[in-house]
Short mmCIF file of C-alpha atoms in Angstrom, two decimals:
data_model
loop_
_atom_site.label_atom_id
_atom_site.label_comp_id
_atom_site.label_asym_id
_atom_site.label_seq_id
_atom_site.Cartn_x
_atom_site.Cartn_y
_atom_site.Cartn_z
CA UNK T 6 -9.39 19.59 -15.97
CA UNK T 7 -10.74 16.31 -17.35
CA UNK T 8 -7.21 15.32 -18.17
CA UNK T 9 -6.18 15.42 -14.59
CA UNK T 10 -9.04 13.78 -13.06
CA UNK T 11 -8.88 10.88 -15.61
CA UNK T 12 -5.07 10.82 -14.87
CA UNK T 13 -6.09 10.74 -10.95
CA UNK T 14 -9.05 8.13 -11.57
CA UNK T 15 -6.51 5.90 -13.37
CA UNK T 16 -4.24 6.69 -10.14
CA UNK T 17 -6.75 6.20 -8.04
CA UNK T 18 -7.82 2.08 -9.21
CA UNK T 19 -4.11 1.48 -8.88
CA UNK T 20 -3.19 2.76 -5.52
CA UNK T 21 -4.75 -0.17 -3.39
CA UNK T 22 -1.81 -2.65 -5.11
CA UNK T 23 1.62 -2.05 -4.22
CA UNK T 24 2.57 -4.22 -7.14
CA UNK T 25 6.68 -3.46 -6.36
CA UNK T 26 6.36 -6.09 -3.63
CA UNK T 27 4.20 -7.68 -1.35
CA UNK T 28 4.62 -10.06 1.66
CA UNK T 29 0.93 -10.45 3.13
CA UNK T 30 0.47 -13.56 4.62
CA UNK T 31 -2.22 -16.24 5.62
CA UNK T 32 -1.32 -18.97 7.95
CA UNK T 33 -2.72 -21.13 10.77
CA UNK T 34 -2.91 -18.22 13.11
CA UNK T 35 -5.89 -16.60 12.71
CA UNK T 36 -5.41 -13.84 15.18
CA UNK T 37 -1.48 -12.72 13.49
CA UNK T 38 -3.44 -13.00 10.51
CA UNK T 39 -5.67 -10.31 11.31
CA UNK T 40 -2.57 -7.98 12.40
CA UNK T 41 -1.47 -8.84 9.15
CA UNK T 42 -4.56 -8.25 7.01
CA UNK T 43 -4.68 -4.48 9.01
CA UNK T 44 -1.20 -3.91 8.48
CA UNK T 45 -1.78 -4.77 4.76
CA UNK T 46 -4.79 -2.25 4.45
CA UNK T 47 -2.77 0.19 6.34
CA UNK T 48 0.02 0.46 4.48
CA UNK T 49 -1.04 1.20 1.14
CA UNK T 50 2.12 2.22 -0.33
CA UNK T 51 6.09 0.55 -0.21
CA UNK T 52 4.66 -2.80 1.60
CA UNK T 53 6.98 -4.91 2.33
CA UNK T 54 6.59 -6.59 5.51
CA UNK T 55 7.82 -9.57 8.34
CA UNK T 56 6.02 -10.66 11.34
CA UNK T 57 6.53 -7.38 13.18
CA UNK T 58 5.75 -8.96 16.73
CA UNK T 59 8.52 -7.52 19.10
CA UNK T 60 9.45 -4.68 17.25
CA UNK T 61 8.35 -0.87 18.80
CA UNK T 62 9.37 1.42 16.17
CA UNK T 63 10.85 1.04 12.65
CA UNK T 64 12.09 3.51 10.43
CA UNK T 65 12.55 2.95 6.53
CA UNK T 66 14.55 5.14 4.31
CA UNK T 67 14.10 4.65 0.77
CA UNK T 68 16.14 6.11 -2.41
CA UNK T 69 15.16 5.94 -6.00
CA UNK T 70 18.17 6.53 -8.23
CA UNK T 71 18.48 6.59 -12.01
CA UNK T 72 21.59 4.45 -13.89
CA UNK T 73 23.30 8.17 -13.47
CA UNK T 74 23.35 7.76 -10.04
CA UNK T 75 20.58 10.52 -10.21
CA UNK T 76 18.65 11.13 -7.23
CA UNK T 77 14.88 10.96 -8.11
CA UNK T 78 13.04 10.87 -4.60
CA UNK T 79 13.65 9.85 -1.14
CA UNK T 80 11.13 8.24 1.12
CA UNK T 81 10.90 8.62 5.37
CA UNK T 82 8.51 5.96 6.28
CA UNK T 83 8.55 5.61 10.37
CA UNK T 84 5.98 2.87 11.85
CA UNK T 85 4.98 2.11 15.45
CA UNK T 86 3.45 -0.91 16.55
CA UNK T 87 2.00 -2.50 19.45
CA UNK T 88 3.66 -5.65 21.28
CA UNK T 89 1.73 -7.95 18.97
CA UNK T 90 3.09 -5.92 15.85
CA UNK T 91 -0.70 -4.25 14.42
CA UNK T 92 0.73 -0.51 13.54
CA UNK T 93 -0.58 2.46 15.98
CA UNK T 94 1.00 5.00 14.19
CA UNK T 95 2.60 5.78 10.41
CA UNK T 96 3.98 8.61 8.91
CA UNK T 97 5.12 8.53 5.09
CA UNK T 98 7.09 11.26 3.69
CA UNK T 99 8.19 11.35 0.00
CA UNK T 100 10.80 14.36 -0.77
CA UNK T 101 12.45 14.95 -3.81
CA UNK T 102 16.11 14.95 -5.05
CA UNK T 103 15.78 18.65 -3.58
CA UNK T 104 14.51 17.78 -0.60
CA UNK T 105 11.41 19.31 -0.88
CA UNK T 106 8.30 17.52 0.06
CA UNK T 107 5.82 16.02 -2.19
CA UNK T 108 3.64 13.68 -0.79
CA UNK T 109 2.66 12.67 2.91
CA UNK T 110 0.56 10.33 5.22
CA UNK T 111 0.20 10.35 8.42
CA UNK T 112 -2.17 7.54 9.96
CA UNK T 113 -3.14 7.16 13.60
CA UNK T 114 -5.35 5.41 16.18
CA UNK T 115 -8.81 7.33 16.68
CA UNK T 116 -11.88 6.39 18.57
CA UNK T 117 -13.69 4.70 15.44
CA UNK T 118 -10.85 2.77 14.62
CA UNK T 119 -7.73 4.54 12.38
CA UNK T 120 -7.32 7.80 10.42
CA UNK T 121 -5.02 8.17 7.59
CA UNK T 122 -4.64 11.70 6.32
CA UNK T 123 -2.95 12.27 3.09
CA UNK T 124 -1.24 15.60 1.51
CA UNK T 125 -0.05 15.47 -2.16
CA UNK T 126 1.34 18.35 -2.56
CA UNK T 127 2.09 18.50 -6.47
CA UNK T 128 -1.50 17.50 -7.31
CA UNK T 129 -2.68 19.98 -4.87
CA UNK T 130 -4.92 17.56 -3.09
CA UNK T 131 -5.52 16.43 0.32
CA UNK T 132 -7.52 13.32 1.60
CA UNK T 133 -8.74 11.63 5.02
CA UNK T 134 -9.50 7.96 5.13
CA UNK T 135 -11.46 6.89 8.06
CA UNK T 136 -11.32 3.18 8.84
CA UNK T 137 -13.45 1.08 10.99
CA UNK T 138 -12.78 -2.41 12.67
CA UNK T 139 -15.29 -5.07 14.34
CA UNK T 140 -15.59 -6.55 17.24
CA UNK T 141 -12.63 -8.79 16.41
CA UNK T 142 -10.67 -6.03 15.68
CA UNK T 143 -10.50 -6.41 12.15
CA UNK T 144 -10.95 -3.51 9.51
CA UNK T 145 -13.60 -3.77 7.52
CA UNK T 146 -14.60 -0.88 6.12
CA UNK T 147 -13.12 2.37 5.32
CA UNK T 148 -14.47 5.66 3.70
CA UNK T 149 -12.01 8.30 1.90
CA UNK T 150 -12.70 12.11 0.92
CA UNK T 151 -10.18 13.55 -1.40
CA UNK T 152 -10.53 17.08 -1.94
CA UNK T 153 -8.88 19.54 -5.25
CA UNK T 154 -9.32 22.71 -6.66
CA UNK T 155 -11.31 20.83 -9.27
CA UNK T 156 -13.15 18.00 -7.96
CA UNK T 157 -14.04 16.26 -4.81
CA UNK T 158 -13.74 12.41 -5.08
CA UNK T 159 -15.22 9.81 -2.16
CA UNK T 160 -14.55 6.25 -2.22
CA UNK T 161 -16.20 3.50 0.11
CA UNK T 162 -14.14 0.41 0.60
CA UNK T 163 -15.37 -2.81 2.61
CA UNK T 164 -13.50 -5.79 3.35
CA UNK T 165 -13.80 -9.53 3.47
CA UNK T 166 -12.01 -12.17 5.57
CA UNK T 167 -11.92 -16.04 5.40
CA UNK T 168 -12.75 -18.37 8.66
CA UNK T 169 -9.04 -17.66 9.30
CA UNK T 170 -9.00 -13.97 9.56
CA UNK T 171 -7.46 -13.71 6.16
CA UNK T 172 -8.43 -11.04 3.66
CA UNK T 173 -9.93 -12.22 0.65
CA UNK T 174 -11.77 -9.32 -0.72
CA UNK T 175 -12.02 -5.66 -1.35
CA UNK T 176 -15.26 -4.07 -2.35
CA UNK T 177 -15.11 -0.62 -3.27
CA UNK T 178 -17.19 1.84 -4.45
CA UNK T 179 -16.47 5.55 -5.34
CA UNK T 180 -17.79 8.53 -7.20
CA UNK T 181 -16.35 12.19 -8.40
CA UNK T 182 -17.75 15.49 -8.29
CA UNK T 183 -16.60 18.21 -10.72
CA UNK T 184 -16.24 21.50 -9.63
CA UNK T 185 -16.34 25.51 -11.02
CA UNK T 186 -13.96 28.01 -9.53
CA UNK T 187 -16.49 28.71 -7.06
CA UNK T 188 -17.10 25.18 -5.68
CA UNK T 189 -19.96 24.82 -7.61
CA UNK T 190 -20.87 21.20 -8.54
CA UNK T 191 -20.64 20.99 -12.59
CA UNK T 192 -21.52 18.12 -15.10
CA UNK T 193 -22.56 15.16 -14.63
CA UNK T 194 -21.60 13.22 -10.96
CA UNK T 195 -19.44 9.92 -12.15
CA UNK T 196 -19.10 6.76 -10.35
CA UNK T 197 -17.53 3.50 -10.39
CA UNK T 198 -16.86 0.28 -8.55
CA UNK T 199 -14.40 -2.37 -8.74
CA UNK T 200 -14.01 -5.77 -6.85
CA UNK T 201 -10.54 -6.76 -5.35
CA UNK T 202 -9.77 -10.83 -4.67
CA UNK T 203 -7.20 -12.47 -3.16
CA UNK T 204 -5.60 -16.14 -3.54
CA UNK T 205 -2.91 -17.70 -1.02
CA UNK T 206 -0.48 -20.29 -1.93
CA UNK T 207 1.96 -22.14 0.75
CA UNK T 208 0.57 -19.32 3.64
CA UNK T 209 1.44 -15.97 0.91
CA UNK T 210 -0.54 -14.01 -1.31
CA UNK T 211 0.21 -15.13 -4.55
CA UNK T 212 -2.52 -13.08 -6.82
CA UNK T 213 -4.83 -10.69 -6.69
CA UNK T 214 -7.28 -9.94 -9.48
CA UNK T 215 -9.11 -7.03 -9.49
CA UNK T 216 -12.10 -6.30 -11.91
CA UNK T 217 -13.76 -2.52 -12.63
CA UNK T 218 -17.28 -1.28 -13.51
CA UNK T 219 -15.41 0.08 -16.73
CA UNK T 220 -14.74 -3.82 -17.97
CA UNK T 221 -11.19 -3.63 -17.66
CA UNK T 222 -9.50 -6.28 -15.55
CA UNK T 223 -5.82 -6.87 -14.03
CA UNK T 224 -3.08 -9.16 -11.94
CA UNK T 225 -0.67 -9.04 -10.08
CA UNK T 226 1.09 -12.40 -9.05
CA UNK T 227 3.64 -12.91 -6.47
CA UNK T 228 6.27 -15.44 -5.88
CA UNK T 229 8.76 -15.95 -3.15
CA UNK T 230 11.97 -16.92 -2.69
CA UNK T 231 13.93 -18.10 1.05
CA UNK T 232 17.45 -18.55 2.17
CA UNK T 233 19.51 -21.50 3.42
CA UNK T 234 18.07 -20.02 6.97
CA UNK T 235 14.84 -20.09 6.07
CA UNK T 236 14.59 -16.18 5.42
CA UNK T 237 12.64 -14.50 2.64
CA UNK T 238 15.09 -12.81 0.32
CA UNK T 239 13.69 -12.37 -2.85
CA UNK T 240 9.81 -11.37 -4.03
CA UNK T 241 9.38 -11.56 -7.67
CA UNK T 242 5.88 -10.20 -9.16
CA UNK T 243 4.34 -9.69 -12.12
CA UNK T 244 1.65 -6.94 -13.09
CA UNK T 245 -0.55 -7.33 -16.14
CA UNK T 246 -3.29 -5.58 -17.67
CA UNK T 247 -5.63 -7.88 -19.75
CA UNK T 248 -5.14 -7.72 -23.48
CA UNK T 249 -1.66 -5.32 -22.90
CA UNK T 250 1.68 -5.93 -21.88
CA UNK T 251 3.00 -7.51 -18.33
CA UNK T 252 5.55 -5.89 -16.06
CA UNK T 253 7.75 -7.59 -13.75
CA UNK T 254 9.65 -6.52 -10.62
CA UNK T 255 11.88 -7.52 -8.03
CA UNK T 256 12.78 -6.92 -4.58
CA UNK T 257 15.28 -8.81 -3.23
CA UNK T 258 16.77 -8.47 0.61
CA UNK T 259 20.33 -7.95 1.12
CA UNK T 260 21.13 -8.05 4.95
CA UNK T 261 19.78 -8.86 7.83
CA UNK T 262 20.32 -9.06 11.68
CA UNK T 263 20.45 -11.27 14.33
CA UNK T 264 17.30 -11.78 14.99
CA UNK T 265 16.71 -12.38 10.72
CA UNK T 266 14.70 -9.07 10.62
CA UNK T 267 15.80 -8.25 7.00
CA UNK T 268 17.45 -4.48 7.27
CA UNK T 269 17.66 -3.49 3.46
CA UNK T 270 16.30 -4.38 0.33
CA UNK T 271 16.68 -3.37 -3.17
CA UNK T 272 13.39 -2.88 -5.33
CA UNK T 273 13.93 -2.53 -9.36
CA UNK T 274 11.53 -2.66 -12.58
CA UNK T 275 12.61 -5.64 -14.70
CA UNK T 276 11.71 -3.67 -17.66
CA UNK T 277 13.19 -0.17 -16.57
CA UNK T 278 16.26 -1.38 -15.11
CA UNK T 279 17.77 2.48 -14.82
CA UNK T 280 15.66 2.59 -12.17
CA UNK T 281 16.02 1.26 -8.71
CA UNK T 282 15.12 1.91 -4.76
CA UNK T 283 17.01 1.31 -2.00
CA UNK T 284 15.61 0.41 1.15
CA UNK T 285 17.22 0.83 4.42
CA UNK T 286 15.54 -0.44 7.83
CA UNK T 287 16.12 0.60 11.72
CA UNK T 288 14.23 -0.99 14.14
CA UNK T 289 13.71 -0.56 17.85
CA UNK T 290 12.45 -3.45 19.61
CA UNK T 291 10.47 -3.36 23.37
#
C-alpha cells in the first residue's frame, strides 16, 4: 500500500504540468486571457491549444506508437466551447492498444462554476474536482476528492492572476488519508503543499517553477517556434528536476487549414525517441 500511494503522490505533484507541450498565452487582451488561463486549468492533460474563438466543437484523436509501430494507447479528447472559445464541456478518454478503457474525464458547466470527474480505471480510483470562478469569471479556486480502496486524498488549489487576467500562480494544498479494509482511517494523516509560478516571454509561457513542502524543486521551460505565415509549428520544452537529469520534448504541427487552425501534430520524447503521439484534430466551427 505505501508503494502505491507514494507512486500516486509522486503522480499527483506532476499532473498540474503537461510538460509534452504547452501553448498558454498572455497578451494585451485581458478578457481572451482569462478564457485562456480557464482553458489552461481545465485541461490538465494533452494541452495544446490556439485561440479557440469561433470554433463549436473539436475532437482530438491521439496515438502513441512504439519504433515497432506498436500501438500503446489511444486518446478521444472531444471539447465544446462557447462563441468566445472558454470550454463548456470536455470529455477525455484514454483506451489501450485493446481498446479497452483506462482512464477518463469528463468536465462540465455546474452552478458553482465547473466539475471535472475523473475515473482511472487501472489504479482503481475515482475523483471530482469542483472549480469555482469570480465575479470576472475567472477560476480561482478548485477543491479535488480522490477516492481508492486504500486511501482518500483531497487537494485545495487557488489561483492567482496579474492586472491582465493572466495566471501567475498556483497555490495548492493537499493531504492523504490511509485506510483499513473497512474504511477505517489508519496511521498518521499526511499533508503537503507546493507553490506553482509562472513567467511570460513575447505574450507565451515560457517557465514555470514549481517548489514542494518536501524541498524538492522543478522546471519546465518552453520555447516556440512560427512559420513563414506567422503560425506556431513547433513547441520545444524542457523538464528538469533540480540536482537530476533534464528531459526535452517536442511537438511540432504538421498541417493546417484554411483558416491556420493547426489539424495535427506530432509529440515525441527527445530522449525516448521510440516513442511518439500522433495528434489528429476536427473542428466544427458556429
Amino acid at each position: 500500500m505505501q508503494k502505491n500511494i507514494f507512486c500516486f503522490l509522486t503522480a499527483s505533484c506532476l499532473s498540474f504540468i503537461s510538460i509534452n507541450a504547452m501553448a498558454l498565452t498572455c497578451s494585451d487582451n485581458p478578457e481572451q486571457n482569462k478564457v485562456e488561463a480557464n482553458n489552461y486549468i481545465f485541461k490538465i492533460l494533452d494541452f495544446i491549444d490556439s485561440t479557440a474563438k469561433g470554433i463549436k466543437q473539436e475532437v482530438r484523436t491521439s496515438t502513441i506508437t512504439s519504433d515497432t509501430g506498436t500501438i500503446r494507447s489511444i486518446v478521444k479528447h472531444s471539447l465544446n466551447y462557447d462563441p468566445n472559445g472558454l470550454i463548456t464541456e470536455s470529455h477525455y478518454d484514454l483506451y489501450s492498444g485493446d481498446n479497452e478503457k483506462l482512464y477518463s474525464e469528463h468536465l462540465q458547466k455546474n452552478q458553482s462554476g465547473w466539475q471535472n470527474v475523473i475515473e482511472d480505471i487501472e489504479d482503481k480510483t475515482s475523483s471530482t474536482t469542483q472549480f469555482k470562478i469570480d465575479t470576472q469569471g475567472r477560476v480561482i479556486a478548485s477543491e479535488q476528492i480522490k477516492q481508492a480502496p486504500d486511501f482518500t486524498f483531497i487537494e485545495n488549489d487557488s489561483y492567482q492572476f496579474d492586472n491582465n487576467n493572466c495566471l501567475i500562480n498556483k497555490n495548492v494544498q493537499w493531504q492523504l488519508k490511509e485506510l483499513d479494509a473497512n474504511g477505517q482511517v489508519v496511521g498518521t494523516e499526511q499533508k503537503g503543499a507546493s507553490i506553482y509560478a509562472f513567467g511570460y516571454q513575447n505574450r507565451h509561457l515560457a517557465k514555470v517553477s514549481a517548489q514542494y513542502s518536501n524541498k524538492t524543486k522543478n522546471e519546465s521551460d518552453f520555447s516556440y517556434q512560427y512559420d513563414d505565415k506567422n503560425r506556431l509549428n513547433a513547441i520545444q520544452s524542457t523538464y528538469s528536476i533540480v540536482g537530476k537529469n533534464t528531459t526535452h520534448y517536442m511537438t511540432e504541427f504538421l498541417t493546417f487549414n484554411e483558416k491556420n487552425d493547426w489539424l495535427s501534430a506530432t509529440q515525441s520524447k527527445q530522449n525516448r525517441k521510440n516513442k511518439q503521439t500522433n495528434i489528429v484534430r476536427q473542428i466544427t466551427y458556429y
